[in-house]
C-alpha atoms as an extended CHARMM CRD file, in Angstrom:
* protein
*
        73  EXT
         1         1  MET       CA            -90.3730000000       32.3100000000        3.6100000000  PROA      1               0.0000000000
         2         2  ASP       CA            -92.3110000000       29.3490000000        4.3260000000  PROA      2               0.0000000000
         3         3  LYS       CA            -92.6540000000       27.8430000000        7.6830000000  PROA      3               0.0000000000
         4         4  GLU       CA            -90.2350000000       24.8840000000        7.1070000000  PROA      4               0.0000000000
         5         5  LEU       CA            -87.9130000000       26.6860000000        5.5770000000  PROA      5               0.0000000000
         6         6  MET       CA            -87.9080000000       29.1110000000        8.3730000000  PROA      6               0.0000000000
         7         7  LEU       CA            -87.5370000000       26.2600000000       10.8240000000  PROA      7               0.0000000000
         8         8  LEU       CA            -84.5370000000       24.6160000000        9.1620000000  PROA      8               0.0000000000
         9         9  ASP       CA            -82.7860000000       28.1730000000        8.8210000000  PROA      9               0.0000000000
        10        10  GLN       CA            -83.4060000000       28.5080000000       12.6900000000  PROA      10              0.0000000000
        11        11  ILE       CA            -81.8970000000       25.1240000000       13.0780000000  PROA      11              0.0000000000
        12        12  GLU       CA            -79.0160000000       25.8890000000       10.8610000000  PROA      12              0.0000000000
        13        13  GLU       CA            -78.4290000000       28.9010000000       13.0330000000  PROA      13              0.0000000000
        14        14  ILE       CA            -78.0530000000       27.1400000000       16.4030000000  PROA      14              0.0000000000
        15        15  ARG       CA            -75.8160000000       24.6160000000       14.6000000000  PROA      15              0.0000000000
        16        16  LEU       CA            -73.4710000000       27.5320000000       13.7080000000  PROA      16              0.0000000000
        17        17  LYS       CA            -73.3230000000       29.1280000000       16.6490000000  PROA      17              0.0000000000
        18        18  ALA       CA            -72.5260000000       25.8400000000       18.3940000000  PROA      18              0.0000000000
        19        19  ILE       CA            -69.4970000000       25.7360000000       16.3140000000  PROA      19              0.0000000000
        20        20  GLU       CA            -68.4130000000       29.8840000000       16.9720000000  PROA      20              0.0000000000
        21        21  GLU       CA            -69.1850000000       29.6470000000       20.6870000000  PROA      21              0.0000000000
        22        22  PRO       CA            -69.1010000000       25.8710000000       21.8870000000  PROA      22              0.0000000000
        23        23  GLN       CA            -68.4590000000       27.2150000000       25.6240000000  PROA      23              0.0000000000
        24        24  ASN       CA            -72.2530000000       28.5090000000       25.3520000000  PROA      24              0.0000000000
        25        25  TYR       CA            -73.6800000000       25.5450000000       23.5370000000  PROA      25              0.0000000000
        26        26  PRO       CA            -73.2550000000       22.5490000000       25.4180000000  PROA      26              0.0000000000
        27        27  ILE       CA            -74.5560000000       19.4510000000       23.8130000000  PROA      27              0.0000000000
        28        28  ASP       CA            -77.5800000000       18.4930000000       25.7080000000  PROA      28              0.0000000000
        29        29  ASN       CA            -78.5390000000       22.2420000000       25.7270000000  PROA      29              0.0000000000
        30        30  THR       CA            -77.8270000000       22.3250000000       22.2470000000  PROA      30              0.0000000000
        31        31  ILE       CA            -80.3470000000       19.4080000000       21.2710000000  PROA      31              0.0000000000
        32        32  ARG       CA            -83.1240000000       20.7610000000       23.5920000000  PROA      32              0.0000000000
        33        33  LEU       CA            -83.0170000000       24.3040000000       22.0900000000  PROA      33              0.0000000000
        34        34  ILE       CA            -83.4500000000       22.4230000000       18.6310000000  PROA      34              0.0000000000
        35        35  THR       CA            -86.1540000000       20.0200000000       19.6220000000  PROA      35              0.0000000000
        36        36  ALA       CA            -88.0230000000       23.1800000000       21.2380000000  PROA      36              0.0000000000
        37        37  LYS       CA            -87.9810000000       24.5860000000       17.8730000000  PROA      37              0.0000000000
        38        38  VAL       CA            -89.2800000000       21.4580000000       16.3380000000  PROA      38              0.0000000000
        39        39  ALA       CA            -91.8870000000       21.2520000000       19.0980000000  PROA      39              0.0000000000
        40        40  GLU       CA            -92.9460000000       24.8120000000       18.6470000000  PROA      40              0.0000000000
        41        41  TYR       CA            -93.1870000000       23.9110000000       15.0320000000  PROA      41              0.0000000000
        42        42  LEU       CA            -95.5360000000       21.1690000000       15.2590000000  PROA      42              0.0000000000
        43        43  GLY       CA            -97.7050000000       23.1150000000       17.9060000000  PROA      43              0.0000000000
        44        44  PHE       CA            -96.6690000000       22.1800000000       21.3170000000  PROA      44              0.0000000000
        45        45  GLU       CA            -96.5740000000       24.7520000000       23.6920000000  PROA      45              0.0000000000
        46        46  ASN       CA            -94.0130000000       23.6080000000       26.3820000000  PROA      46              0.0000000000
        47        47  ARG       CA            -91.5560000000       20.3850000000       26.8060000000  PROA      47              0.0000000000
        48        48  ASN       CA            -94.0670000000       19.1260000000       29.4530000000  PROA      48              0.0000000000
        49        49  GLU       CA            -97.0810000000       18.8520000000       26.8530000000  PROA      49              0.0000000000
        50        50  TRP       CA            -94.6380000000       16.3890000000       24.2310000000  PROA      50              0.0000000000
        51        51  THR       CA            -92.8560000000       14.8300000000       26.9290000000  PROA      51              0.0000000000
        52        52  GLY       CA            -96.2100000000       13.7060000000       28.6630000000  PROA      52              0.0000000000
        53        53  LYS       CA            -97.5990000000       12.5960000000       25.5920000000  PROA      53              0.0000000000
        54        54  LEU       CA            -94.7650000000       10.0920000000       25.0780000000  PROA      54              0.0000000000
        55        55  LYS       CA            -94.8830000000        9.0190000000       28.6730000000  PROA      55              0.0000000000
        56        56  ASN       CA            -98.4250000000        7.5940000000       27.5670000000  PROA      56              0.0000000000
        57        57  HSD       CA            -97.2430000000        5.8160000000       24.6110000000  PROA      57              0.0000000000
        58        58  THR       CA            -95.8890000000        2.4920000000       25.8990000000  PROA      58              0.0000000000
        59        59  GLU       CA            -94.1600000000        1.7400000000       22.4930000000  PROA      59              0.0000000000
        60        60  SER       CA            -91.8420000000        5.0820000000       22.7600000000  PROA      60              0.0000000000
        61        61  LYS       CA            -88.3490000000        4.9810000000       23.7610000000  PROA      61              0.0000000000
        62        62  TYR       CA            -89.0160000000        7.8960000000       26.2880000000  PROA      62              0.0000000000
        63        63  ALA       CA            -91.7010000000        5.4860000000       27.8730000000  PROA      63              0.0000000000
        64        64  THR       CA            -89.3020000000        2.5300000000       28.2310000000  PROA      64              0.0000000000
        65        65  ARG       CA            -86.2450000000        4.2770000000       29.4940000000  PROA      65              0.0000000000
        66        66  LEU       CA            -88.4660000000        6.0370000000       32.3280000000  PROA      66              0.0000000000
        67        67  SER       CA            -89.8800000000        2.5990000000       32.9610000000  PROA      67              0.0000000000
        68        68  GLU       CA            -86.5610000000        0.9130000000       33.0640000000  PROA      68              0.0000000000
        69        69  ASN       CA            -85.1430000000        3.8450000000       35.1120000000  PROA      69              0.0000000000
        70        70  ARG       CA            -82.7250000000        4.6240000000       32.4470000000  PROA      70              0.0000000000
        71        71  PHE       CA            -83.3800000000        8.2540000000       32.1360000000  PROA      71              0.0000000000
        72        72  HSD       CA            -81.3340000000       11.3500000000       32.3860000000  PROA      72              0.0000000000
        73        73  ILE       CA            -82.5900000000       14.6450000000       33.2030000000  PROA      73              0.0000000000
């Protein structure tokens, strides 16, 4: 199986687990889990690495929310 298909398979497994066990997969945690899979695929080693890059791009929605104090942790 190629890397792209494996990534999609992992994401689909997370989606199905969220349906089967919603108490164990709150929406924010589920989104973060999927984001972590995509970030890992893209070569990022951790969340701080890619969010740090977003903070430095003033055109990103991430940086805009931070500057407007509309960021939810």
